[in-house]
PDB file of C-alpha atoms in Angstrom:
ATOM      1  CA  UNK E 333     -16.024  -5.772  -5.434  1.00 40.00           C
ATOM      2  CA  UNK E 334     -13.624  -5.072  -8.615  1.00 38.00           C
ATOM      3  CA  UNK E 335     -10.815  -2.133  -7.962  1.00 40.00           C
ATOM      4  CA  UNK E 336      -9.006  -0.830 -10.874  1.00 38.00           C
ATOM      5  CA  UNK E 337      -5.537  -0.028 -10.335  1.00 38.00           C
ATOM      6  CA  UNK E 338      -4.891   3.598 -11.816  1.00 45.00           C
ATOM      7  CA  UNK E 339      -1.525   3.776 -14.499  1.00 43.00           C
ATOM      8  CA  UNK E 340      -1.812  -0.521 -14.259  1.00 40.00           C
ATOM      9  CA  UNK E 341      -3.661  -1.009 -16.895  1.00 40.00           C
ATOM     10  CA  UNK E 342      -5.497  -3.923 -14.182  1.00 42.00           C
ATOM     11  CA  UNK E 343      -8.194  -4.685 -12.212  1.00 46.00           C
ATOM     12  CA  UNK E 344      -8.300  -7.178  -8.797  1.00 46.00           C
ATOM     13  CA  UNK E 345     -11.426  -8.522  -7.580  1.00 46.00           C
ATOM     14  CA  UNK E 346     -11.859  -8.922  -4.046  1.00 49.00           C
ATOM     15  CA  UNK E 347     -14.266 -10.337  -1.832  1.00 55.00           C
ATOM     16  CA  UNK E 348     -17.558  -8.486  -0.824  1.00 56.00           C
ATOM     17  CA  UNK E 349     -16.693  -8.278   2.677  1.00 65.00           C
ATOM     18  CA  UNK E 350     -15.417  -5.477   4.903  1.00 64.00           C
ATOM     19  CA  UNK E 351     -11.764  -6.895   5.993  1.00 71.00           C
ATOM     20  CA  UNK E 352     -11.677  -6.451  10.486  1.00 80.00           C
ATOM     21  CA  UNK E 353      -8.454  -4.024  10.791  1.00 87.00           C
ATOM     22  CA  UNK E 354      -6.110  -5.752  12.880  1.00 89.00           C
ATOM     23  CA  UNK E 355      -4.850  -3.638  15.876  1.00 91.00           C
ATOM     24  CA  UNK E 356      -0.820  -2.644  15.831  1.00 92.00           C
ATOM     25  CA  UNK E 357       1.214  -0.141  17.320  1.00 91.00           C
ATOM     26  CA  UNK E 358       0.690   3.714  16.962  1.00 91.00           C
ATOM     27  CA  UNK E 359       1.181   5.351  13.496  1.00 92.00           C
ATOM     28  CA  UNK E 360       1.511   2.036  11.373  1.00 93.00           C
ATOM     29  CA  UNK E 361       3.674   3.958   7.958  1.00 93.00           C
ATOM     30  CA  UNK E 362       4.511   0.598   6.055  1.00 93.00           C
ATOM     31  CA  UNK E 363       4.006  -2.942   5.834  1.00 93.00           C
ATOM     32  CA  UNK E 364       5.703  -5.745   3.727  1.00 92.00           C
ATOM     33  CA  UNK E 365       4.778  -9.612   2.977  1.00 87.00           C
ATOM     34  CA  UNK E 366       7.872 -11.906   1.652  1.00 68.00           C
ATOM     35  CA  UNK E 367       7.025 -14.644  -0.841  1.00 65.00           C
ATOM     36  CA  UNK E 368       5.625 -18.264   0.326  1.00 66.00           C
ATOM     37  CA  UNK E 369       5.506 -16.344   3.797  1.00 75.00           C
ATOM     38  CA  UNK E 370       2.951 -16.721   6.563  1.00 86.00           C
ATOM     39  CA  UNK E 371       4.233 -13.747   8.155  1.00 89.00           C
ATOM     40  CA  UNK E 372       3.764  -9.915   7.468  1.00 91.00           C
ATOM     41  CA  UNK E 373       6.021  -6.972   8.874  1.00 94.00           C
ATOM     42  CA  UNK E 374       4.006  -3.842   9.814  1.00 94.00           C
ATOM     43  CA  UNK E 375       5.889  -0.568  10.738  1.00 95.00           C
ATOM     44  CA  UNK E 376       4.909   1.497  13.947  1.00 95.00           C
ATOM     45  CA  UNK E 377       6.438   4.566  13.650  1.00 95.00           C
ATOM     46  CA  UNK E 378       5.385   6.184  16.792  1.00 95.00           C
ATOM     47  CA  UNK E 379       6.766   3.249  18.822  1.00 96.00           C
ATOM     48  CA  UNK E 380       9.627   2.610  17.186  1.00 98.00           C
ATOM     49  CA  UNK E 381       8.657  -0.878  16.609  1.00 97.00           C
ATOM     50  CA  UNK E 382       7.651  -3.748  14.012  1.00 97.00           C
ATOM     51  CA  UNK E 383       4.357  -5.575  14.448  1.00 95.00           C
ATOM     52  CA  UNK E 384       4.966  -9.083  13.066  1.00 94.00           C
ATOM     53  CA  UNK E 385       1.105 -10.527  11.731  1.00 92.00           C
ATOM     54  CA  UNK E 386       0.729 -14.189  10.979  1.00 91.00           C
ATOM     55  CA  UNK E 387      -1.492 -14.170   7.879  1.00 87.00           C
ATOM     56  CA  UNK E 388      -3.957 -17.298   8.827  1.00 86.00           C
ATOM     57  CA  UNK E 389      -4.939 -16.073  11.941  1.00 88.00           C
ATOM     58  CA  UNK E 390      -4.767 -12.211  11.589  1.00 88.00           C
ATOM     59  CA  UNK E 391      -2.939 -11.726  14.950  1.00 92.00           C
ATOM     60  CA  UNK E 392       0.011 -10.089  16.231  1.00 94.00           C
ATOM     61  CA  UNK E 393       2.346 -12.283  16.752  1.00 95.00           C
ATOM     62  CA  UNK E 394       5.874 -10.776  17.654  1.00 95.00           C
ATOM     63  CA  UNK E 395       6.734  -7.337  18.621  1.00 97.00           C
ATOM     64  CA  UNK E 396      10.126  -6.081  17.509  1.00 98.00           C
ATOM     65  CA  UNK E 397      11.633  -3.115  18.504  1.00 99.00           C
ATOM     66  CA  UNK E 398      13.764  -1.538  15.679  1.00 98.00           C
ATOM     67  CA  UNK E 399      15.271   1.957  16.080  1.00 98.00           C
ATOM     68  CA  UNK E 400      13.955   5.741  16.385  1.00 98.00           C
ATOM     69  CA  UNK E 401      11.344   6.773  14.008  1.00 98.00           C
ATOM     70  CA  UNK E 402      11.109   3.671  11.267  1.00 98.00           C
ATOM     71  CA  UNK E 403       9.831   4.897   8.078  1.00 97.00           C
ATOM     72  CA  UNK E 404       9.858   1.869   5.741  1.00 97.00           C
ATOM     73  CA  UNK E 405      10.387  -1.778   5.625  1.00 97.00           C
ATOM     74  CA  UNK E 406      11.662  -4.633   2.927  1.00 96.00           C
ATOM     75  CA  UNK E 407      12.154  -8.375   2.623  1.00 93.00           C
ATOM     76  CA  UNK E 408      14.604 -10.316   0.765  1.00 89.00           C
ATOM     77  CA  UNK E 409      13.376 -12.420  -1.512  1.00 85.00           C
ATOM     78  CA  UNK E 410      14.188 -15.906   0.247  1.00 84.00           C
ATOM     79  CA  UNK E 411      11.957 -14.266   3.068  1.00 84.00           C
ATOM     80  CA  UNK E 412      15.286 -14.735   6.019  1.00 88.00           C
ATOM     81  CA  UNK E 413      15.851 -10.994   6.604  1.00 92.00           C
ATOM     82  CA  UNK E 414      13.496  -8.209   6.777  1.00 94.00           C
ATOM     83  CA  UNK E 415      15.260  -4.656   6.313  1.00 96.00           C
ATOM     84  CA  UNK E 416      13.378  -2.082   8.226  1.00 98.00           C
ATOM     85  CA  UNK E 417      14.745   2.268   7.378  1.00 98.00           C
ATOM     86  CA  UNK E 418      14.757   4.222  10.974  1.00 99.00           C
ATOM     87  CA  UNK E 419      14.594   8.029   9.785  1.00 98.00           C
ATOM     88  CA  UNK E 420      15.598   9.487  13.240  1.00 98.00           C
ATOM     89  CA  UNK E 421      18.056   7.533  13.838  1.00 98.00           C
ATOM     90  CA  UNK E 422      20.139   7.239  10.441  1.00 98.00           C
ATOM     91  CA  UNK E 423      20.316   3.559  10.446  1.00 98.00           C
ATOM     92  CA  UNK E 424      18.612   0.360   9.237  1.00 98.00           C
ATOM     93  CA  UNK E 425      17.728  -2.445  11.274  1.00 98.00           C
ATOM     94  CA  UNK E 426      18.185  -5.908   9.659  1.00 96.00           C
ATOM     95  CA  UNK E 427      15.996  -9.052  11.123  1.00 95.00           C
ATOM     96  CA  UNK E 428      15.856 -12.172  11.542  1.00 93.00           C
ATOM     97  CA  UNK E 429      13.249 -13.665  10.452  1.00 90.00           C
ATOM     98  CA  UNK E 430      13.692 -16.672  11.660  1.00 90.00           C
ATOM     99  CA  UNK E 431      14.295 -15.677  15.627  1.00 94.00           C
ATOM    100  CA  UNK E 432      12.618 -12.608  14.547  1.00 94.00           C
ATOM    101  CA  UNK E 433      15.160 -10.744  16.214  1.00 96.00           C
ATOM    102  CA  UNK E 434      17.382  -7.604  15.513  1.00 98.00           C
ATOM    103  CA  UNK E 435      20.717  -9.092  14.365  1.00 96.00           C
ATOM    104  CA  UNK E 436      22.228  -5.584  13.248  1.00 95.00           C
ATOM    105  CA  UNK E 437      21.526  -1.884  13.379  1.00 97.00           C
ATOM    106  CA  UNK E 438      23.790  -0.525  10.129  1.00 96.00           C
ATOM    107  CA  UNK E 439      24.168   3.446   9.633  1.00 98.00           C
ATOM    108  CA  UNK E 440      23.338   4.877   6.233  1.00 98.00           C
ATOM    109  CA  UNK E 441      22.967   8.430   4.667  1.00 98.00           C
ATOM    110  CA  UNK E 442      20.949  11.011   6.616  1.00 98.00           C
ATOM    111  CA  UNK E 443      16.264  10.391   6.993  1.00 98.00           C
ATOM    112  CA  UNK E 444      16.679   6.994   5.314  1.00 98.00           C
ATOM    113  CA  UNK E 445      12.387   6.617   4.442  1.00 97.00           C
ATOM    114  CA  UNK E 446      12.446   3.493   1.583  1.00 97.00           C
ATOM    115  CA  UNK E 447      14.048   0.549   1.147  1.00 98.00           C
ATOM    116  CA  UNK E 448      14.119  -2.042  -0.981  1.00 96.00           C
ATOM    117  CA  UNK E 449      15.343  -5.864  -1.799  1.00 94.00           C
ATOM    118  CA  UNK E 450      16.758  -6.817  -4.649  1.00 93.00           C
ATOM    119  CA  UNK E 451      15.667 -10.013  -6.390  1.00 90.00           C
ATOM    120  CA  UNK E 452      18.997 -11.225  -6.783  1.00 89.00           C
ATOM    121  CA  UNK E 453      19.220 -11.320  -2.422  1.00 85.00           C
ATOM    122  CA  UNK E 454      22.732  -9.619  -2.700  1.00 90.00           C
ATOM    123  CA  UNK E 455      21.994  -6.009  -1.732  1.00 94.00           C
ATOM    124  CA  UNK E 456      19.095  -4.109  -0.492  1.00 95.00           C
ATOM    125  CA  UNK E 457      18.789  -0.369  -1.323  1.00 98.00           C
ATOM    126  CA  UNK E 458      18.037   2.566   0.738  1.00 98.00           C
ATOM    127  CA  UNK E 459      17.000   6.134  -0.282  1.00 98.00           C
ATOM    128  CA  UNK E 460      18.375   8.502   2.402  1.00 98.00           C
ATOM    129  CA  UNK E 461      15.783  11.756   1.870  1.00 97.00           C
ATOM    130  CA  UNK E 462      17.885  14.533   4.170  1.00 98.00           C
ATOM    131  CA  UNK E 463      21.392  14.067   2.019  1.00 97.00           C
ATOM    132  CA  UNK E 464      20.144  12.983  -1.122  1.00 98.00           C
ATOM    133  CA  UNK E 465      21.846  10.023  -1.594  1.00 98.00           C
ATOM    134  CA  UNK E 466      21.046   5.874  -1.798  1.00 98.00           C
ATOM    135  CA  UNK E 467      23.160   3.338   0.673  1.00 98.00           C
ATOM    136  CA  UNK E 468      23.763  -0.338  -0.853  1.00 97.00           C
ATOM    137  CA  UNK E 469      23.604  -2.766   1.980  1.00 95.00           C
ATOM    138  CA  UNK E 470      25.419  -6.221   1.427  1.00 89.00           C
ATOM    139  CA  UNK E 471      23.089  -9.170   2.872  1.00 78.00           C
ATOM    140  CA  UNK E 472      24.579 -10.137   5.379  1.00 69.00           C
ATOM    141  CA  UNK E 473      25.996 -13.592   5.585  1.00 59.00           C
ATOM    142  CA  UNK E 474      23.649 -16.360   7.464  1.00 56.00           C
ATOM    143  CA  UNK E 475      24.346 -17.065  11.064  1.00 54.00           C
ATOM    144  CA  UNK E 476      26.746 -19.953  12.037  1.00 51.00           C
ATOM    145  CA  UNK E 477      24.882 -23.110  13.481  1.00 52.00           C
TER     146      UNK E 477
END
């Protein structure tokens, strides 16, 4: 099967198979893969959780739960925190990738629904929808030993 990408300018070819959905959590809004990572982060907005699916076998693998109503969710680019928005709640919850754990629930602007790494790993980015505005979150530092 070949799908052009509209605006790109590309085309991807893709197997000629029908991919099995993999079963998640209610209303899955968002899903992000890290580079060089095994793991991806899927969003379940009506249970106010992350699905965490290991790539090779196509399972769930860790449930996280994350804060009211996530919306969106981002990696750094050395894969060690994943950044997911909660749009109820007014907050962002950073994890761990490695325990994939919670390690901190940070408040931003008002309906945060994107976020984003940058490439540099310093700061991730979040668009706040409700108070038109866009919170810079330092990475935070790793854990001690």
């Amino acid at each position: 099967m070949l799908v052009t990408v509209p605006f790109g300018g590309t085309a991807a070819a893709f197997a000629e198979t029908t991919p099995s959905p993999i079963a998640v959590g209610h209303s899955p809004v968002a899903v992000a893969v890290g580079p060089n990572s095994e793991n991806v982060y899927a969003v379940n907005q009506d249970d106010n959780m992350v699905s965490v699916i290991h790539q090779s076998s196509q399972e769930v693998v860790f449930t996280i739960p994350v804060g009211q109503a996530p919306t969106a969710v981002a990696v750094g680019p050395d894969w060690k925190i994943a950044y997911v928005t909660n749009g109820a709640a007014n907050t962002v919850s950073v994890i761990d990738a490695a325990s994939q754990k919670v390690t901190s629930t940070i408040p931003v602007g008002k309906s945060p629904m994107a976020v984003a790494a940058a490439p540099d790993g310093k700061n991730a980015y979040v668009a706040n929808n409700a108070d038109n505005t866009v919170s810079v979150l330092p990475v935070p530092a790793p854990a001690a030993p």
